[in-house]
Amino acid sequence: MKYRKLGSTGLTVSEVGFGLWTVATSWWGAKDDAEGLALLRKAYDLGVTLFDTADTYGNGKGESMLPQALGAVRDKIIIATKFGYDFYANDGKRDGHKELPQDFSPAFVRKALEESLRRLDTDHIDLYQLHNPRIGTIQSDELFATLEDMKQEGKIRHYGAAIGPDIGWEEEGVAAMRDRHVPSIQIIYSILEQDPARTFFPVAEEHNVGLLSRVPHASSLLDGSYDKDKGFAANDHRAHRKQEWLDMSLKKVEAVDFLYGEGTGRTIGQAAIQFVLARPAISSVLPNMLNEEQLREFCEASDTPPLSDDEQARLEELYPTVFKSEEALAGSAR
């Protein structure tokens, strides 16, 4: 495992991090809590130091799992969590994948922080992230004054934003970096979904922002596990994707077969991670870890050969004609 600095925070994070949503929710991932806890411990053994969760993952479960699995090494890991969704007032109920109401008022954020600290069994959070904020939230002076107060109190070390859902919101991401000077933004970026992340890179480098990139495997289309004959199960959160998007994406996967396989030193899943890590502004990649086999493969991606100049050049040639597609973007709602 290799490590990078997270923007201007001074924090060092593993190039491959662990996103807890796959072990804390019923949407997709670990079959039971025991398996999820074992994956977290194994990830640490394999060199993972960044663990990214959210208060709304499993209505607090994603946070509670971390001290169960890694409480003994709290001082050796970086905990990132998120806030902004009011699942408390909704009795823990959710209509499928429909977005919950948001609340970024100072009073709610204070409550959310204290609840997260309690569940995480810690006295501070390393990275406290706004969860899918709209532009009005980014423009709230009151909210950011509250976050600064929390920093001064030592309850959070740094704050940032997780941009989305879908493929990310350009206006919100740029404003968070330029106007709020946050040191970290979490985005979606993969071979199949490159926009609007490409707009973020020069801004992030200008302002020394560390980017965290989730779903680098584009809903398993880039990890070798997707079976086009079987598709997604009806209860899988990916099942609602448009067939046109899926067909187009599979053609794009075929177009990058030069990145993996014999002679490259990488699997398709590792190539997808190296594609993301090729961007200097990226601090860590957060692939979906569904089992120990994938966990090992993705963690080992950090030590596989980086993309060569020739491979990068071929990808850039493909971008305007193969990957930049309004039809693909329109069908990628997550």
Short mmCIF file of N, CA and C in Angstrom, two decimals, residues 161-242:
data_model
loop_
_atom_site.label_atom_id
_atom_site.label_comp_id
_atom_site.label_asym_id
_atom_site.label_seq_id
_atom_site.Cartn_x
_atom_site.Cartn_y
_atom_site.Cartn_z
N ALA A 161 -16.47 18.25 1.87
CA ALA A 161 -17.79 17.99 1.29
C ALA A 161 -17.74 16.74 0.42
N ALA A 162 -18.79 15.95 0.51
CA ALA A 162 -18.98 14.82 -0.39
C ALA A 162 -20.03 15.25 -1.40
N ILE A 163 -19.63 15.40 -2.65
CA ILE A 163 -20.47 15.99 -3.68
C ILE A 163 -21.26 14.91 -4.41
N GLY A 164 -22.52 15.17 -4.62
CA GLY A 164 -23.37 14.23 -5.34
C GLY A 164 -24.81 14.50 -4.96
N PRO A 165 -25.70 13.53 -5.20
CA PRO A 165 -25.45 12.19 -5.75
C PRO A 165 -25.23 12.23 -7.26
N ASP A 166 -25.45 11.10 -7.90
CA ASP A 166 -25.18 10.93 -9.33
C ASP A 166 -23.69 11.13 -9.58
N ILE A 167 -23.31 11.82 -10.66
CA ILE A 167 -21.89 11.93 -10.98
C ILE A 167 -21.26 13.18 -10.39
N GLY A 168 -21.96 13.87 -9.50
CA GLY A 168 -21.37 15.02 -8.84
C GLY A 168 -21.89 16.32 -9.42
N TRP A 169 -21.87 17.36 -8.62
CA TRP A 169 -22.39 18.66 -9.03
C TRP A 169 -21.24 19.64 -9.18
N GLU A 170 -21.06 20.13 -10.37
CA GLU A 170 -19.92 20.98 -10.68
C GLU A 170 -19.94 22.28 -9.89
N GLU A 171 -21.07 22.96 -9.86
CA GLU A 171 -21.14 24.26 -9.19
C GLU A 171 -20.81 24.13 -7.71
N GLU A 172 -21.38 23.12 -7.05
CA GLU A 172 -21.14 22.94 -5.63
C GLU A 172 -19.68 22.60 -5.33
N GLY A 173 -19.10 21.72 -6.14
CA GLY A 173 -17.72 21.32 -5.91
C GLY A 173 -16.75 22.48 -6.09
N VAL A 174 -16.92 23.25 -7.15
CA VAL A 174 -16.03 24.38 -7.40
C VAL A 174 -16.20 25.44 -6.31
N ALA A 175 -17.44 25.73 -5.92
CA ALA A 175 -17.68 26.75 -4.89
C ALA A 175 -17.09 26.32 -3.54
N ALA A 176 -17.20 25.04 -3.21
CA ALA A 176 -16.64 24.57 -1.94
C ALA A 176 -15.13 24.77 -1.90
N MET A 177 -14.47 24.54 -3.02
CA MET A 177 -13.02 24.69 -3.08
C MET A 177 -12.59 26.15 -3.15
N ARG A 178 -13.23 26.92 -4.04
CA ARG A 178 -12.80 28.30 -4.27
C ARG A 178 -13.28 29.27 -3.19
N ASP A 179 -14.54 29.11 -2.78
CA ASP A 179 -15.12 30.09 -1.88
C ASP A 179 -14.99 29.69 -0.41
N ARG A 180 -15.05 28.38 -0.13
CA ARG A 180 -14.99 27.92 1.26
C ARG A 180 -13.63 27.33 1.62
N HIS A 181 -12.79 27.15 0.64
CA HIS A 181 -11.42 26.68 0.87
C HIS A 181 -11.38 25.38 1.68
N VAL A 182 -12.32 24.49 1.40
CA VAL A 182 -12.29 23.20 2.09
C VAL A 182 -11.07 22.42 1.60
N PRO A 183 -10.43 21.65 2.46
CA PRO A 183 -9.22 20.93 2.06
C PRO A 183 -9.50 19.58 1.41
N SER A 184 -10.79 19.16 1.38
CA SER A 184 -11.11 17.85 0.82
C SER A 184 -12.50 17.86 0.19
N ILE A 185 -12.59 17.25 -0.99
CA ILE A 185 -13.87 17.05 -1.67
C ILE A 185 -13.94 15.59 -2.08
N GLN A 186 -15.09 14.97 -1.83
CA GLN A 186 -15.31 13.60 -2.29
C GLN A 186 -16.16 13.63 -3.55
N ILE A 187 -15.70 12.92 -4.57
CA ILE A 187 -16.33 12.99 -5.88
C ILE A 187 -16.55 11.58 -6.44
N ILE A 188 -17.23 11.52 -7.56
CA ILE A 188 -17.31 10.29 -8.35
C ILE A 188 -16.42 10.49 -9.58
N TYR A 189 -15.56 9.54 -9.84
CA TYR A 189 -14.66 9.61 -11.00
C TYR A 189 -14.24 8.20 -11.37
N SER A 190 -14.43 7.86 -12.61
CA SER A 190 -14.01 6.56 -13.11
C SER A 190 -13.79 6.67 -14.61
N ILE A 191 -13.28 5.62 -15.21
CA ILE A 191 -13.08 5.60 -16.65
C ILE A 191 -14.38 5.89 -17.37
N LEU A 192 -15.48 5.37 -16.85
CA LEU A 192 -16.78 5.53 -17.51
C LEU A 192 -17.46 6.84 -17.15
N GLU A 193 -17.15 7.42 -16.01
CA GLU A 193 -17.79 8.65 -15.54
C GLU A 193 -16.72 9.67 -15.20
N GLN A 194 -16.32 10.44 -16.19
CA GLN A 194 -15.20 11.37 -16.01
C GLN A 194 -15.63 12.82 -15.78
N ASP A 195 -16.88 13.11 -16.02
CA ASP A 195 -17.36 14.48 -15.84
C ASP A 195 -18.41 14.53 -14.73
N PRO A 196 -18.45 15.59 -13.93
CA PRO A 196 -17.66 16.82 -14.05
C PRO A 196 -16.32 16.79 -13.32
N ALA A 197 -15.86 15.61 -12.92
CA ALA A 197 -14.62 15.53 -12.13
C ALA A 197 -13.44 16.19 -12.84
N ARG A 198 -13.39 16.08 -14.17
CA ARG A 198 -12.26 16.68 -14.89
C ARG A 198 -12.19 18.19 -14.66
N THR A 199 -13.34 18.81 -14.42
CA THR A 199 -13.37 20.24 -14.12
C THR A 199 -12.78 20.53 -12.74
N PHE A 200 -12.92 19.58 -11.83
CA PHE A 200 -12.45 19.79 -10.46
C PHE A 200 -10.93 19.75 -10.34
N PHE A 201 -10.25 18.97 -11.17
CA PHE A 201 -8.82 18.73 -10.97
C PHE A 201 -7.98 20.01 -10.96
N PRO A 202 -8.10 20.90 -11.96
CA PRO A 202 -7.26 22.11 -11.90
C PRO A 202 -7.59 22.99 -10.70
N VAL A 203 -8.86 23.05 -10.31
CA VAL A 203 -9.25 23.86 -9.15
C VAL A 203 -8.65 23.26 -7.88
N ALA A 204 -8.72 21.93 -7.77
CA ALA A 204 -8.17 21.25 -6.59
C ALA A 204 -6.67 21.47 -6.49
N GLU A 205 -5.97 21.39 -7.61
CA GLU A 205 -4.52 21.59 -7.58
C GLU A 205 -4.18 23.04 -7.24
N GLU A 206 -4.97 23.98 -7.74
CA GLU A 206 -4.73 25.40 -7.45
C GLU A 206 -4.89 25.70 -5.97
N HIS A 207 -5.88 25.06 -5.33
CA HIS A 207 -6.20 25.37 -3.94
C HIS A 207 -5.71 24.30 -2.96
N ASN A 208 -4.90 23.38 -3.44
CA ASN A 208 -4.33 22.32 -2.61
C ASN A 208 -5.42 21.53 -1.87
N VAL A 209 -6.41 21.07 -2.65
CA VAL A 209 -7.51 20.27 -2.13
C VAL A 209 -7.26 18.80 -2.44
N GLY A 210 -7.43 17.95 -1.45
CA GLY A 210 -7.29 16.52 -1.66
C GLY A 210 -8.63 15.91 -2.05
N LEU A 211 -8.67 15.24 -3.18
CA LEU A 211 -9.91 14.63 -3.67
C LEU A 211 -9.99 13.17 -3.27
N LEU A 212 -11.15 12.76 -2.79
CA LEU A 212 -11.44 11.35 -2.52
C LEU A 212 -12.41 10.89 -3.60
N SER A 213 -12.09 9.80 -4.26
CA SER A 213 -12.90 9.35 -5.39
C SER A 213 -13.60 8.05 -5.08
N ARG A 214 -14.93 8.07 -5.11
CA ARG A 214 -15.71 6.86 -4.84
C ARG A 214 -16.16 6.20 -6.14
N VAL A 215 -16.67 4.98 -6.00
CA VAL A 215 -17.13 4.10 -7.10
C VAL A 215 -16.24 4.16 -8.35
N PRO A 216 -14.94 3.89 -8.20
CA PRO A 216 -14.05 3.89 -9.37
C PRO A 216 -14.37 2.78 -10.35
N HIS A 217 -15.15 1.78 -9.90
CA HIS A 217 -15.48 0.66 -10.79
C HIS A 217 -16.84 0.80 -11.46
N ALA A 218 -17.45 1.98 -11.33
CA ALA A 218 -18.69 2.28 -12.06
C ALA A 218 -19.73 1.17 -11.92
N SER A 219 -20.16 0.97 -10.67
CA SER A 219 -21.20 -0.04 -10.38
C SER A 219 -20.83 -1.43 -10.86
N SER A 220 -19.57 -1.80 -10.65
CA SER A 220 -19.03 -3.14 -10.95
C SER A 220 -18.79 -3.42 -12.43
N LEU A 221 -19.01 -2.45 -13.29
CA LEU A 221 -18.74 -2.67 -14.71
C LEU A 221 -17.25 -2.72 -15.00
N LEU A 222 -16.44 -2.20 -14.07
CA LEU A 222 -14.99 -2.15 -14.27
C LEU A 222 -14.22 -3.01 -13.28
N ASP A 223 -14.89 -3.98 -12.66
CA ASP A 223 -14.15 -4.85 -11.74
C ASP A 223 -14.17 -6.31 -12.18
N GLY A 224 -14.77 -6.58 -13.34
CA GLY A 224 -14.77 -7.94 -13.87
C GLY A 224 -15.87 -8.83 -13.32
N SER A 225 -16.72 -8.30 -12.44
CA SER A 225 -17.74 -9.15 -11.81
C SER A 225 -19.10 -9.09 -12.49
N TYR A 226 -19.33 -8.09 -13.33
CA TYR A 226 -20.66 -7.94 -13.91
C TYR A 226 -20.91 -8.99 -14.99
N ASP A 227 -22.03 -9.67 -14.89
CA ASP A 227 -22.45 -10.69 -15.86
C ASP A 227 -23.61 -10.11 -16.66
N LYS A 228 -23.35 -9.76 -17.92
CA LYS A 228 -24.39 -9.12 -18.72
C LYS A 228 -25.57 -10.04 -19.00
N ASP A 229 -25.36 -11.35 -18.87
CA ASP A 229 -26.47 -12.29 -19.08
C ASP A 229 -27.42 -12.32 -17.87
N LYS A 230 -26.88 -12.04 -16.69
CA LYS A 230 -27.70 -12.06 -15.48
C LYS A 230 -28.19 -10.67 -15.08
N GLY A 231 -27.39 -9.64 -15.40
CA GLY A 231 -27.77 -8.29 -15.02
C GLY A 231 -27.75 -8.09 -13.51
N PHE A 232 -28.50 -7.11 -13.03
CA PHE A 232 -28.59 -6.83 -11.61
C PHE A 232 -29.88 -7.41 -11.04
N ALA A 233 -29.82 -7.88 -9.81
CA ALA A 233 -31.02 -8.39 -9.15
C ALA A 233 -32.00 -7.24 -8.93
N ALA A 234 -33.29 -7.58 -8.83
CA ALA A 234 -34.33 -6.56 -8.72
C ALA A 234 -34.16 -5.67 -7.50
N ASN A 235 -33.62 -6.22 -6.39
CA ASN A 235 -33.44 -5.44 -5.16
C ASN A 235 -32.09 -4.74 -5.10
N ASP A 236 -31.28 -4.87 -6.14
CA ASP A 236 -29.98 -4.22 -6.19
C ASP A 236 -30.19 -2.75 -6.55
N HIS A 237 -29.51 -1.84 -5.85
CA HIS A 237 -29.72 -0.42 -6.09
C HIS A 237 -29.31 0.00 -7.49
N ARG A 238 -28.54 -0.83 -8.19
CA ARG A 238 -28.10 -0.50 -9.54
C ARG A 238 -29.11 -0.91 -10.61
N ALA A 239 -30.16 -1.62 -10.21
CA ALA A 239 -31.09 -2.19 -11.18
C ALA A 239 -31.87 -1.14 -11.96
N HIS A 240 -31.97 0.08 -11.43
CA HIS A 240 -32.78 1.09 -12.10
C HIS A 240 -32.05 1.79 -13.24
N ARG A 241 -30.78 1.52 -13.42
CA ARG A 241 -30.03 2.19 -14.49
C ARG A 241 -30.66 1.89 -15.85
N LYS A 242 -30.61 2.87 -16.72
CA LYS A 242 -31.20 2.73 -18.04
C LYS A 242 -30.41 1.73 -18.87
#
